[in-house]
Tab-separated table of C-alpha atoms (C1' of nucleotides) in Angstrom:
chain	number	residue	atom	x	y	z
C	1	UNK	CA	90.103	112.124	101.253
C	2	UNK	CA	92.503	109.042	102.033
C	3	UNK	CA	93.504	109.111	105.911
C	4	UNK	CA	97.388	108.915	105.800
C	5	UNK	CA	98.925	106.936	108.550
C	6	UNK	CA	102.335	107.077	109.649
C	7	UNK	CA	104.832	109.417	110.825
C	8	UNK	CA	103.285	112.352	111.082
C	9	UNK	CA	105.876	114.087	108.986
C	10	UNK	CA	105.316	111.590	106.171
C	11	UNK	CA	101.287	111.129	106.372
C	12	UNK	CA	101.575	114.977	106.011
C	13	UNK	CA	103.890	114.833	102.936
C	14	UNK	CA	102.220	111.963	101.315
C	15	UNK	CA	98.582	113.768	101.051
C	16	UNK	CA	100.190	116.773	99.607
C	17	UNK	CA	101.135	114.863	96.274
C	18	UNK	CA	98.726	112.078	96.340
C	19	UNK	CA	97.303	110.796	93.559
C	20	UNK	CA	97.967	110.342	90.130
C	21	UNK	CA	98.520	114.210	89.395
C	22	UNK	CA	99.511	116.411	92.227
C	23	UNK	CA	103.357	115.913	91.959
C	24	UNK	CA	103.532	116.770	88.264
C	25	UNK	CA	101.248	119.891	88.307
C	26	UNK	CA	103.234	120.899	91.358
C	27	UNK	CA	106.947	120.472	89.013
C	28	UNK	CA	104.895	121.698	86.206
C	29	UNK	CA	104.848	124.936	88.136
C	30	UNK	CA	108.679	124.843	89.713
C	31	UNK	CA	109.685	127.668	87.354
C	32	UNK	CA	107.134	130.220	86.826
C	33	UNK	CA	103.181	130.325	87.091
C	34	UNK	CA	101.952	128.904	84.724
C	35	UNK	CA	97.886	129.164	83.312
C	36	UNK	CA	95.086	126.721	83.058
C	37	UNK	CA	95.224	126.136	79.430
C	38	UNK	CA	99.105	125.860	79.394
C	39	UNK	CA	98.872	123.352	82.418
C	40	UNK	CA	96.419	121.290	80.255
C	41	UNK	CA	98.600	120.914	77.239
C	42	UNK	CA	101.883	120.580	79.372
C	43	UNK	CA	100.390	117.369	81.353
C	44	UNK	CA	99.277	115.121	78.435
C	45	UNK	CA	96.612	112.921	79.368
C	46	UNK	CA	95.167	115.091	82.286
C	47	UNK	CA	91.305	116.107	81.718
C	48	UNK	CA	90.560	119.794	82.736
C	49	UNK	CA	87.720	118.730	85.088
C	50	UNK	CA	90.474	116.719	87.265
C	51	UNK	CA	93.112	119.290	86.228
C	52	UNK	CA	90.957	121.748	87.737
C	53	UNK	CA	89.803	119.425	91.500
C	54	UNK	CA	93.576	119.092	92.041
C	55	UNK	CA	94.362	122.877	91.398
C	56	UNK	CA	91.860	123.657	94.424
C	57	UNK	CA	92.875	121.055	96.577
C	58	UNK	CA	95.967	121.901	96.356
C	59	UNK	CA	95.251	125.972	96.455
C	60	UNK	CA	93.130	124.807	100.090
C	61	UNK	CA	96.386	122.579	100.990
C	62	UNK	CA	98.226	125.877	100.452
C	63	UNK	CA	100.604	124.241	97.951
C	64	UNK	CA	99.854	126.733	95.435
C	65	UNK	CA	98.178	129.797	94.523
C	66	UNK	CA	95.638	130.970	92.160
C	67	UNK	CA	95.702	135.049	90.694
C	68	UNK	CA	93.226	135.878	89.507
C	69	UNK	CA	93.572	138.923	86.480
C	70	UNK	CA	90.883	141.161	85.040
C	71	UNK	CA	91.552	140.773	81.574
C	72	UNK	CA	89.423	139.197	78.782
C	73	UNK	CA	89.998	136.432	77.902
C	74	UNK	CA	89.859	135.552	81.365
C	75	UNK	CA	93.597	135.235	82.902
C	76	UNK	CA	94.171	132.821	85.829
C	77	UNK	CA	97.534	131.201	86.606
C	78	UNK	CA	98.858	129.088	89.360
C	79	UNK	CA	102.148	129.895	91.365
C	80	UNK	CA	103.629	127.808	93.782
C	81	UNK	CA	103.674	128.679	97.303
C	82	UNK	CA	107.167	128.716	99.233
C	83	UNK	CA	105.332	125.496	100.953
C	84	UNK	CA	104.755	124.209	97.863
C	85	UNK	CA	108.163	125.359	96.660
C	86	UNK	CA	110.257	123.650	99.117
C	87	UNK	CA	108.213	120.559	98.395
C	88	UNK	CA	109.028	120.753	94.887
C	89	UNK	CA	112.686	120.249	95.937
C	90	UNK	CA	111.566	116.930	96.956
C	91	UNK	CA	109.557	116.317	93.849
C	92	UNK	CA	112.872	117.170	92.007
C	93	UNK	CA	114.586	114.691	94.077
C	94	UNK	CA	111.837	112.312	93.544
C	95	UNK	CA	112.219	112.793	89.931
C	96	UNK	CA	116.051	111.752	90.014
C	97	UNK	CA	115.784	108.744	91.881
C	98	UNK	CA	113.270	107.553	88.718
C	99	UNK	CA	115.837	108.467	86.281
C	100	UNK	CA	119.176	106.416	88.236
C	101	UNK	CA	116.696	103.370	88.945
C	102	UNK	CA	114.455	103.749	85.758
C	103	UNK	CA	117.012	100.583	84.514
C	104	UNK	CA	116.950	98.702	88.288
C	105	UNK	CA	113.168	98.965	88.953
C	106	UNK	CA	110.978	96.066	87.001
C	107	UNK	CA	107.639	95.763	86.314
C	108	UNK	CA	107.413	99.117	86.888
C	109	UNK	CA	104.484	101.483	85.171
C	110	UNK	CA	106.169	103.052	81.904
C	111	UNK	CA	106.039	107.455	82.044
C	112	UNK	CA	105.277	109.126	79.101
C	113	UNK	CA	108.193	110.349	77.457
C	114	UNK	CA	109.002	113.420	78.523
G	1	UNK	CA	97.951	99.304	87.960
G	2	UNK	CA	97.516	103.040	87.586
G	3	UNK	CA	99.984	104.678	84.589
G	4	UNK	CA	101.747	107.729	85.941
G	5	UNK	CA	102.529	110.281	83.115
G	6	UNK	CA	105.232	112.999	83.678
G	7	UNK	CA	108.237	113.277	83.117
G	8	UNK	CA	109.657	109.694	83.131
G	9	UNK	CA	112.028	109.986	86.428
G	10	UNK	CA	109.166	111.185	88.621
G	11	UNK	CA	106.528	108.837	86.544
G	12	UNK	CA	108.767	106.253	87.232
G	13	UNK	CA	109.330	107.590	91.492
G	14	UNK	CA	105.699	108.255	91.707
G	15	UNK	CA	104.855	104.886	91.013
G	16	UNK	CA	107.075	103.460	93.565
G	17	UNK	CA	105.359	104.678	95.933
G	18	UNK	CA	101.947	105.179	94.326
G	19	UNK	CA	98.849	103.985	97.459
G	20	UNK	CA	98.186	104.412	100.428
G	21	UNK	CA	100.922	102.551	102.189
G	22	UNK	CA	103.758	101.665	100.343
G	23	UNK	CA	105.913	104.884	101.248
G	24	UNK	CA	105.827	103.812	104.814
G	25	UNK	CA	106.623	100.612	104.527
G	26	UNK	CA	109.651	101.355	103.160
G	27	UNK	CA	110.085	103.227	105.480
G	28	UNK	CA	109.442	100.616	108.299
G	29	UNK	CA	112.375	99.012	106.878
G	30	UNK	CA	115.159	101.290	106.368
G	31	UNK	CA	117.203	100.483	109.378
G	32	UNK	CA	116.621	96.657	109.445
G	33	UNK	CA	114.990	94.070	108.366
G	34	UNK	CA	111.696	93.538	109.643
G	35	UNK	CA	109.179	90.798	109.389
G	36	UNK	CA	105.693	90.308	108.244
G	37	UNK	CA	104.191	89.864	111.397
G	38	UNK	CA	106.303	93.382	113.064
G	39	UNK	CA	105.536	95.390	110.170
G	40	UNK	CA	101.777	94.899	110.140
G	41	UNK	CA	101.640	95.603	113.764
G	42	UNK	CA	104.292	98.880	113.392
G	43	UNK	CA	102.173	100.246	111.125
G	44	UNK	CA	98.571	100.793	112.383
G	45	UNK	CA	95.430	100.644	110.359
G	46	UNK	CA	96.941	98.200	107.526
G	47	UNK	CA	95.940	94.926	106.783
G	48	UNK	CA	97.320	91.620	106.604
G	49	UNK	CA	95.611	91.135	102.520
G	50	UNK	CA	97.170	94.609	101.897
G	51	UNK	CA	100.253	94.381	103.348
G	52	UNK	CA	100.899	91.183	101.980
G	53	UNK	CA	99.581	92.796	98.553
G	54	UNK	CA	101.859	96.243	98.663
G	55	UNK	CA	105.315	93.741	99.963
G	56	UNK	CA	105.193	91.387	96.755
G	57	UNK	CA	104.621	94.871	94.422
G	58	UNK	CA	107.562	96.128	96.354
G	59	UNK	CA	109.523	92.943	95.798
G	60	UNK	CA	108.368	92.718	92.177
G	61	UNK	CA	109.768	96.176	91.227
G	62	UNK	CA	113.333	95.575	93.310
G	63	UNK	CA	112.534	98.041	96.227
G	64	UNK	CA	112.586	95.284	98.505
G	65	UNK	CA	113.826	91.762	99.022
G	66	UNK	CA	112.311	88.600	100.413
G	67	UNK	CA	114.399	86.085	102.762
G	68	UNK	CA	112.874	82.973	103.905
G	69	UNK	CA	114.165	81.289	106.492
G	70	UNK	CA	114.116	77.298	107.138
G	71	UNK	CA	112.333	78.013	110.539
G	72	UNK	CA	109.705	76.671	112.532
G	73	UNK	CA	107.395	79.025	112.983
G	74	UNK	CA	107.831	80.688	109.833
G	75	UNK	CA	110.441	83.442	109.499
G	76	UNK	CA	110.157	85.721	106.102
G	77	UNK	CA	112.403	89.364	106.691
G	78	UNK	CA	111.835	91.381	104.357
G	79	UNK	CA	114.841	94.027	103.844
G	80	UNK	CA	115.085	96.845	101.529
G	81	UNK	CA	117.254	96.922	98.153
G	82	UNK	CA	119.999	99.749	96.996
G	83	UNK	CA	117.467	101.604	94.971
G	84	UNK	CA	114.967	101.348	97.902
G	85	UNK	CA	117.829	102.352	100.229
G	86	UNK	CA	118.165	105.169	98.074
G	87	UNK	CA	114.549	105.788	97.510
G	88	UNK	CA	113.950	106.143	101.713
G	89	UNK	CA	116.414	108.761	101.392
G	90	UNK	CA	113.953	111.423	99.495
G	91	UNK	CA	111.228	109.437	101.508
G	92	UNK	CA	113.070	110.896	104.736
G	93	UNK	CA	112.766	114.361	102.873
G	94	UNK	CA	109.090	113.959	102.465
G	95	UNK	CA	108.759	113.277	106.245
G	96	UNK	CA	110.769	116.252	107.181
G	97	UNK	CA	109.460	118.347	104.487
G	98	UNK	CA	106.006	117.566	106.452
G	99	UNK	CA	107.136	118.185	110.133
G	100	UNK	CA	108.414	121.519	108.470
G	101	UNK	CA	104.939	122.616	106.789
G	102	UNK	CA	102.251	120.806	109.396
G	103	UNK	CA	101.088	124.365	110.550
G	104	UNK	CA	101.611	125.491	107.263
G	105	UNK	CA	99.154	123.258	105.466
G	106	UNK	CA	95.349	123.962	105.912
G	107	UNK	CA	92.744	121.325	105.598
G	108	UNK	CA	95.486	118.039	105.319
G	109	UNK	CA	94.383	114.948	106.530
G	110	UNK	CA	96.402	114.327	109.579
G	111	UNK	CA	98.998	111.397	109.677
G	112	UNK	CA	98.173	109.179	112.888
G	113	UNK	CA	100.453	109.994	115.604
G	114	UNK	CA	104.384	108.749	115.542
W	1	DA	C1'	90.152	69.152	121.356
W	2	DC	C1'	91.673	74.027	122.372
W	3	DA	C1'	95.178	77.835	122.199
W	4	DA	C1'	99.288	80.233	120.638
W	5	DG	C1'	102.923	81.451	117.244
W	6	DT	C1'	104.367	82.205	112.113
W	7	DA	C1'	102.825	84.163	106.990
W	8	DC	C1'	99.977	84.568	104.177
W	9	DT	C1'	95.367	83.935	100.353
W	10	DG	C1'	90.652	84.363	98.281
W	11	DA	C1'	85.839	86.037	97.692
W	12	DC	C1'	83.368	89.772	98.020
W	13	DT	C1'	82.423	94.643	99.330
W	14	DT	C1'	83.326	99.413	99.914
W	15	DA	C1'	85.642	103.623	99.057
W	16	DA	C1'	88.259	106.662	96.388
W	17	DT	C1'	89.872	108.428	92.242
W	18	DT	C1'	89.816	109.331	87.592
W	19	DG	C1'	87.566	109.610	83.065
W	20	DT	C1'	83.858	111.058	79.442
W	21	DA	C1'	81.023	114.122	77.393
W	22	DA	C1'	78.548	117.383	77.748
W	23	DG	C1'	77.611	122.204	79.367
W	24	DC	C1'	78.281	127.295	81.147
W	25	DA	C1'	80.137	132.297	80.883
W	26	DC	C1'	82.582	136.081	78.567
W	27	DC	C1'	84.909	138.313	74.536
W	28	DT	C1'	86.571	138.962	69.522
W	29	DA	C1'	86.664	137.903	64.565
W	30	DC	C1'	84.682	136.275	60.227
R	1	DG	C1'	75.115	132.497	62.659
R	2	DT	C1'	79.964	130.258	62.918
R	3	DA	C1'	84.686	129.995	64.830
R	4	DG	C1'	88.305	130.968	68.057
R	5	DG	C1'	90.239	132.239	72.695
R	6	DT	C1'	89.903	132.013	78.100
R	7	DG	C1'	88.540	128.805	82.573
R	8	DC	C1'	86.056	126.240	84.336
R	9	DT	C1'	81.402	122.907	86.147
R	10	DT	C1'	78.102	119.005	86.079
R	11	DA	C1'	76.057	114.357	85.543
R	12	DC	C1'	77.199	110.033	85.022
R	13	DA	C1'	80.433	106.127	84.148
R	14	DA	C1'	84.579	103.521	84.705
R	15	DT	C1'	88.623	102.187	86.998
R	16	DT	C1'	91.550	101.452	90.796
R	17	DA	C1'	92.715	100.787	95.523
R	18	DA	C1'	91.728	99.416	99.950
R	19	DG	C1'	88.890	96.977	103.408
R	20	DT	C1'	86.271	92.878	105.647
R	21	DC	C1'	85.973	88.331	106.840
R	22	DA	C1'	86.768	84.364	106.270
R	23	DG	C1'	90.170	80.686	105.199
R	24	DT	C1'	94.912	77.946	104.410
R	25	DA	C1'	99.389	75.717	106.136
R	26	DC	C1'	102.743	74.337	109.704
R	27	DT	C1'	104.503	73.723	114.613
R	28	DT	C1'	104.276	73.711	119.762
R	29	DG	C1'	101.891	73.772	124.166
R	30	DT	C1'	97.934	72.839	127.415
DNA sequence: ACAAGTACTGACTTAATTGTAAGCACCTAC
DNA sequence: GTAGGTGCTTACAATTAAGTCAGTACTTGT
Protein backbone atom coordinates (compact mmCIF):
# COMPACT_ATOMS: atom_id res chain seq x y z
CA UNK A 1 0.00 0.00 0.00
CA UNK A 2 0.86 3.85 -0.57
CA UNK A 3 2.93 5.20 2.59
CA UNK A 4 0.92 8.37 3.64
CA UNK A 5 2.99 11.19 4.89
CA UNK A 6 1.88 13.96 6.86
CA UNK A 7 0.15 14.73 9.95
CA UNK A 8 -0.38 11.80 11.45
CA UNK A 9 -4.05 12.48 11.84
CA UNK A 10 -4.37 13.08 8.10
CA UNK A 11 -1.89 10.21 6.66
CA UNK A 12 -4.27 8.10 8.87
CA UNK A 13 -7.49 9.52 7.31
CA UNK A 14 -6.23 9.66 3.84
CA UNK A 15 -5.43 5.68 3.59
CA UNK A 16 -8.81 4.93 4.92
CA UNK A 17 -10.57 6.29 1.65
CA UNK A 18 -7.82 6.06 -0.79
CA UNK A 19 -8.29 5.26 -4.04
CA UNK A 20 -10.73 5.52 -6.57
CA UNK A 21 -13.52 3.54 -4.54
CA UNK A 22 -13.26 3.45 -0.83
CA UNK A 23 -15.20 6.74 -0.09
CA UNK A 24 -18.23 5.79 -2.17
CA UNK A 25 -18.62 2.14 -0.95
CA UNK A 26 -18.12 3.59 2.51
CA UNK A 27 -21.43 6.40 1.75
CA UNK A 28 -22.89 3.61 -0.18
CA UNK A 29 -23.23 1.95 3.19
CA UNK A 30 -24.12 5.28 5.50
CA UNK A 31 -27.71 4.02 5.87
CA UNK A 32 -28.05 0.41 6.24
CA UNK A 33 -25.85 -2.73 5.22
CA UNK A 34 -26.07 -3.23 2.25
CA UNK A 35 -25.03 -6.81 0.09
CA UNK A 36 -22.47 -7.60 -2.50
CA UNK A 37 -24.69 -7.72 -5.42
CA UNK A 38 -26.61 -4.50 -4.37
CA UNK A 39 -23.15 -2.71 -3.82
CA UNK A 40 -22.26 -3.76 -7.43
CA UNK A 41 -25.25 -2.29 -9.13
CA UNK A 42 -25.35 0.83 -6.75
CA UNK A 43 -21.57 1.87 -7.78
CA UNK A 44 -21.80 1.87 -11.62
CA UNK A 45 -18.63 1.23 -13.16
CA UNK A 46 -17.02 -0.75 -10.19
CA UNK A 47 -15.91 -4.48 -11.21
CA UNK A 48 -16.73 -7.10 -8.45
CA UNK A 49 -13.10 -8.34 -8.33
CA UNK A 50 -12.04 -4.63 -7.11
CA UNK A 51 -15.45 -4.24 -5.43
CA UNK A 52 -14.57 -7.17 -3.52
CA UNK A 53 -10.22 -6.11 -2.62
CA UNK A 54 -11.66 -2.85 -1.22
CA UNK A 55 -14.46 -4.58 0.90
CA UNK A 56 -11.50 -6.54 2.75
CA UNK A 57 -9.23 -3.86 3.03
CA UNK A 58 -11.44 -1.96 4.38
CA UNK A 59 -13.10 -4.93 6.73
CA UNK A 60 -8.93 -5.34 7.95
CA UNK A 61 -8.88 -1.30 8.27
CA UNK A 62 -11.91 -1.90 10.50
CA UNK A 63 -14.00 0.56 8.46
CA UNK A 64 -16.60 -1.91 7.94
CA UNK A 65 -17.92 -5.20 8.64
CA UNK A 66 -18.80 -8.27 6.84
CA UNK A 67 -21.93 -10.87 8.32
CA UNK A 68 -21.86 -13.50 7.18
CA UNK A 69 -25.67 -15.52 6.99
CA UNK A 70 -26.39 -19.19 6.47
CA UNK A 71 -28.88 -18.98 3.95
CA UNK A 72 -28.84 -20.16 0.29
CA UNK A 73 -28.31 -18.20 -1.86
CA UNK A 74 -25.44 -17.24 0.04
CA UNK A 75 -26.20 -13.86 2.15
CA UNK A 76 -23.27 -11.52 2.96
CA UNK A 77 -23.67 -7.78 3.60
CA UNK A 78 -21.41 -5.05 4.71
CA UNK A 79 -22.19 -2.62 7.70
CA UNK A 80 -20.25 0.17 8.63
CA UNK A 81 -18.34 0.24 11.71
CA UNK A 82 -18.89 3.27 14.25
CA UNK A 83 -15.10 4.01 12.91
CA UNK A 84 -16.22 3.84 9.71
CA UNK A 85 -19.42 5.65 10.65
CA UNK A 86 -17.97 8.70 12.04
CA UNK A 87 -15.79 8.82 8.96
CA UNK A 88 -18.69 8.79 6.82
CA UNK A 89 -19.64 12.14 8.44
CA UNK A 90 -16.64 13.39 6.77
CA UNK A 91 -17.38 11.69 3.51
CA UNK A 92 -20.80 13.50 3.77
CA UNK A 93 -19.02 16.65 4.29
CA UNK A 94 -16.71 15.82 1.55
CA UNK A 95 -19.60 15.27 -0.63
CA UNK A 96 -21.02 18.92 0.02
CA UNK A 97 -18.06 20.79 -0.57
CA UNK A 98 -18.27 19.02 -4.39
CA UNK A 99 -21.73 20.12 -4.75
CA UNK A 100 -21.10 24.28 -3.54
CA UNK A 101 -17.75 24.25 -5.70
CA UNK A 102 -18.92 21.75 -8.48
CA UNK A 103 -19.47 25.46 -10.50
CA UNK A 104 -15.91 27.12 -8.97
CA UNK A 105 -13.61 24.08 -9.54
CA UNK A 106 -12.29 23.77 -13.43
CA UNK A 107 -10.85 21.21 -15.19
CA UNK A 108 -12.07 19.13 -12.78
CA UNK A 109 -12.92 15.15 -13.50
CA UNK A 110 -16.83 15.03 -14.34
CA UNK A 111 -18.94 12.33 -11.57
CA UNK A 112 -21.40 10.27 -12.91
CA UNK A 113 -24.67 11.59 -12.40
CA UNK A 114 -25.96 10.57 -9.48
CA UNK B 1 -6.48 11.73 -14.94
CA UNK B 2 -8.44 9.10 -13.04
CA UNK B 3 -12.61 9.61 -13.40
CA UNK B 4 -14.19 9.39 -9.98
CA UNK B 5 -17.84 8.05 -10.19
CA UNK B 6 -20.28 8.65 -7.24
CA UNK B 7 -22.38 10.77 -6.51
CA UNK B 8 -21.26 14.02 -8.25
CA UNK B 9 -20.42 16.24 -4.94
CA UNK B 10 -18.06 13.61 -3.54
CA UNK B 11 -16.87 12.60 -7.33
CA UNK B 12 -16.24 16.01 -7.71
CA UNK B 13 -14.34 16.33 -3.64
CA UNK B 14 -12.64 13.10 -4.24
CA UNK B 15 -10.92 14.33 -7.08
CA UNK B 16 -9.62 17.33 -5.41
CA UNK B 17 -7.75 15.62 -3.51
CA UNK B 18 -7.31 12.38 -5.45
CA UNK B 19 -2.95 11.14 -4.93
CA UNK B 20 -0.81 10.83 -2.75
CA UNK B 21 -0.09 14.37 -1.75
CA UNK B 22 -2.37 16.84 -2.71
CA UNK B 23 -4.55 16.77 0.62
CA UNK B 24 -1.54 17.90 2.49
CA UNK B 25 -0.50 20.39 0.57
CA UNK B 26 -3.39 22.12 1.02
CA UNK B 27 -3.02 21.71 3.98
CA UNK B 28 0.58 23.20 4.20
CA UNK B 29 -1.09 26.24 3.13
CA UNK B 30 -4.08 27.00 5.06
CA UNK B 31 -2.69 29.57 7.38
CA UNK B 32 -0.37 31.39 4.89
CA UNK B 33 1.10 31.48 1.99
CA UNK B 34 3.96 29.39 1.53
CA UNK B 35 6.53 29.00 -1.15
CA UNK B 36 7.83 26.36 -3.40
CA UNK B 37 10.98 25.94 -1.88
CA UNK B 38 9.19 25.77 2.16
CA UNK B 39 6.59 23.52 1.07
CA UNK B 40 8.80 20.84 -0.46
CA UNK B 41 10.96 20.88 2.53
CA UNK B 42 7.62 20.97 5.14
CA UNK B 43 6.49 18.13 3.66
CA UNK B 44 8.95 15.16 3.75
CA UNK B 45 9.30 12.45 1.19
CA UNK B 46 7.86 14.65 -1.86
CA UNK B 47 9.57 15.70 -4.74
CA UNK B 48 10.44 18.72 -6.46
CA UNK B 49 8.82 17.02 -10.24
CA UNK B 50 5.78 16.09 -8.05
CA UNK B 51 5.27 18.88 -6.16
CA UNK B 52 5.66 21.08 -8.90
CA UNK B 53 3.19 18.54 -10.80
CA UNK B 54 0.29 18.31 -7.87
CA UNK B 55 0.65 22.72 -7.36
CA UNK B 56 -0.24 23.52 -11.16
CA UNK B 57 -3.32 20.64 -10.87
CA UNK B 58 -4.20 22.51 -7.77
CA UNK B 59 -3.96 25.86 -9.50
CA UNK B 60 -5.69 24.52 -12.61
CA UNK B 61 -8.85 23.42 -10.72
CA UNK B 62 -9.00 26.91 -8.44
CA UNK B 63 -7.88 25.27 -5.08
CA UNK B 64 -4.94 27.31 -5.12
CA UNK B 65 -3.42 30.46 -6.52
CA UNK B 66 -0.05 31.37 -7.96
CA UNK B 67 1.74 34.88 -7.14
CA UNK B 68 4.92 35.71 -8.73
CA UNK B 69 6.87 38.13 -7.49
CA UNK B 70 9.39 40.57 -9.50
CA UNK B 71 12.26 39.27 -7.18
CA UNK B 72 15.68 38.31 -7.42
CA UNK B 73 15.98 35.16 -6.39
CA UNK B 74 12.76 34.02 -7.49
CA UNK B 75 9.74 34.39 -5.20
CA UNK B 76 6.41 32.27 -6.33
CA UNK B 77 3.75 31.97 -2.94
CA UNK B 78 1.43 29.96 -3.56
CA UNK B 79 -1.86 30.67 -1.33
CA UNK B 80 -5.01 28.83 -1.18
CA UNK B 81 -8.48 29.96 -2.87
CA UNK B 82 -12.16 30.27 -1.08
CA UNK B 83 -13.16 26.85 -2.21
CA UNK B 84 -9.73 25.49 -1.06
CA UNK B 85 -10.18 27.51 2.15
CA UNK B 86 -13.27 25.77 2.45
CA UNK B 87 -12.08 22.46 1.26
CA UNK B 88 -9.10 22.43 4.31
CA UNK B 89 -11.96 22.77 6.48
CA UNK B 90 -13.33 18.95 5.97
CA UNK B 91 -9.51 18.30 5.32
CA UNK B 92 -9.05 19.39 9.13
CA UNK B 93 -11.94 16.80 9.83
CA UNK B 94 -10.08 14.07 8.10
CA UNK B 95 -7.00 14.81 10.30
CA UNK B 96 -8.96 14.77 13.45
CA UNK B 97 -11.18 12.07 12.38
CA UNK B 98 -7.63 10.12 12.20
CA UNK B 99 -6.05 11.22 15.59
CA UNK B 100 -9.57 9.98 16.86
CA UNK B 101 -9.46 6.33 15.21
CA UNK B 102 -5.35 5.69 15.11
CA UNK B 103 -5.80 2.84 17.76
CA UNK B 104 -8.88 2.07 16.25
CA UNK B 105 -7.65 1.18 12.80
CA UNK B 106 -5.72 -2.17 12.33
CA UNK B 107 -3.20 -2.71 9.64
CA UNK B 108 -3.13 1.37 8.30
CA UNK B 109 -0.13 2.52 6.91
CA UNK B 110 1.19 4.96 9.37
CA UNK B 111 1.41 8.77 8.47
CA UNK B 112 5.16 9.94 9.15
CA UNK B 113 5.39 11.68 12.34
CA UNK B 114 3.93 15.51 12.79
C1' DA C 1 35.79 28.74 -11.99
C1' DC C 2 33.16 27.20 -7.76
C1' DA C 3 29.24 27.67 -4.42
C1' DA C 4 24.79 29.24 -2.74
C1' DG C 5 19.95 30.85 -3.27
C1' DT C 6 15.34 30.74 -6.03
C1' DA C 7 11.67 27.56 -9.00
C1' DC C 8 11.04 24.63 -11.69
C1' DT C 9 11.20 20.77 -16.32
C1' DG C 10 12.05 16.47 -19.06
C1' DA C 11 13.31 11.59 -20.00
C1' DC C 12 12.90 7.47 -18.26
C1' DT C 13 11.76 4.04 -14.62
C1' DT C 14 9.22 2.00 -10.97
C1' DA C 15 5.25 1.19 -8.25
C1' DA C 16 0.50 1.03 -7.46
C1' DT C 17 -4.07 0.60 -8.83
C1' DT C 18 -7.65 -0.71 -11.64
C1' DG C 19 -9.68 -3.36 -15.45
C1' DT C 20 -10.93 -7.71 -18.35
C1' DA C 21 -12.42 -12.09 -18.85
C1' DA C 22 -12.57 -15.93 -17.38
C1' DG C 23 -13.47 -19.28 -13.55
C1' DC C 24 -15.25 -21.50 -8.92
C1' DA C 25 -18.99 -23.05 -5.43
C1' DC C 26 -23.79 -23.73 -3.98
C1' DC C 27 -28.89 -23.86 -4.76
C1' DT C 28 -33.49 -23.72 -7.43
C1' DA C 29 -36.35 -23.79 -11.62
C1' DC C 30 -37.40 -25.07 -16.38
C1' DG D 1 -28.79 -29.99 -20.03
C1' DT D 2 -30.00 -24.79 -19.67
C1' DA D 3 -31.04 -20.61 -16.94
C1' DG D 4 -31.26 -17.83 -12.85
C1' DG D 5 -29.79 -16.33 -8.11
C1' DT D 6 -25.84 -15.61 -4.47
C1' DG D 7 -20.44 -14.08 -3.67
C1' DC D 8 -16.62 -14.24 -4.78
C1' DT D 9 -11.23 -15.64 -7.02
C1' DT D 10 -7.53 -15.94 -10.53
C1' DA D 11 -4.42 -14.87 -14.44
C1' DC D 12 -3.14 -11.48 -17.11
C1' DA D 13 -3.41 -6.74 -19.11
C1' DA D 14 -3.85 -1.84 -18.98
C1' DT D 15 -3.73 2.51 -16.85
C1' DT D 16 -2.32 5.85 -13.63
C1' DA D 17 0.61 7.90 -10.26
C1' DA D 18 4.84 8.63 -8.24
C1' DG D 19 9.92 8.39 -8.17
C1' DT D 20 14.93 9.11 -9.92
C1' DC D 21 18.24 11.77 -11.96
C1' DA D 22 19.49 14.66 -14.56
C1' DG D 23 18.89 19.36 -16.50
C1' DT D 24 17.28 24.61 -17.23
C1' DA D 25 17.25 29.74 -15.92
C1' DC D 26 18.62 33.76 -13.13
C1' DT D 27 21.34 36.28 -9.41
C1' DT D 28 24.95 36.92 -5.79
C1' DG D 29 29.15 35.69 -3.35
C1' DT D 30 33.90 33.64 -2.86
Amino acid sequence: MRQYPAACGLGIALAAISGKWKATILWELHSRPVRFGELRRRIPGISEKVLSEQLRAMETDGLIRRDVYDEVPPRVEYAVTPAGASLNATVHALAEWGLEHVSDIRAMATAGGR
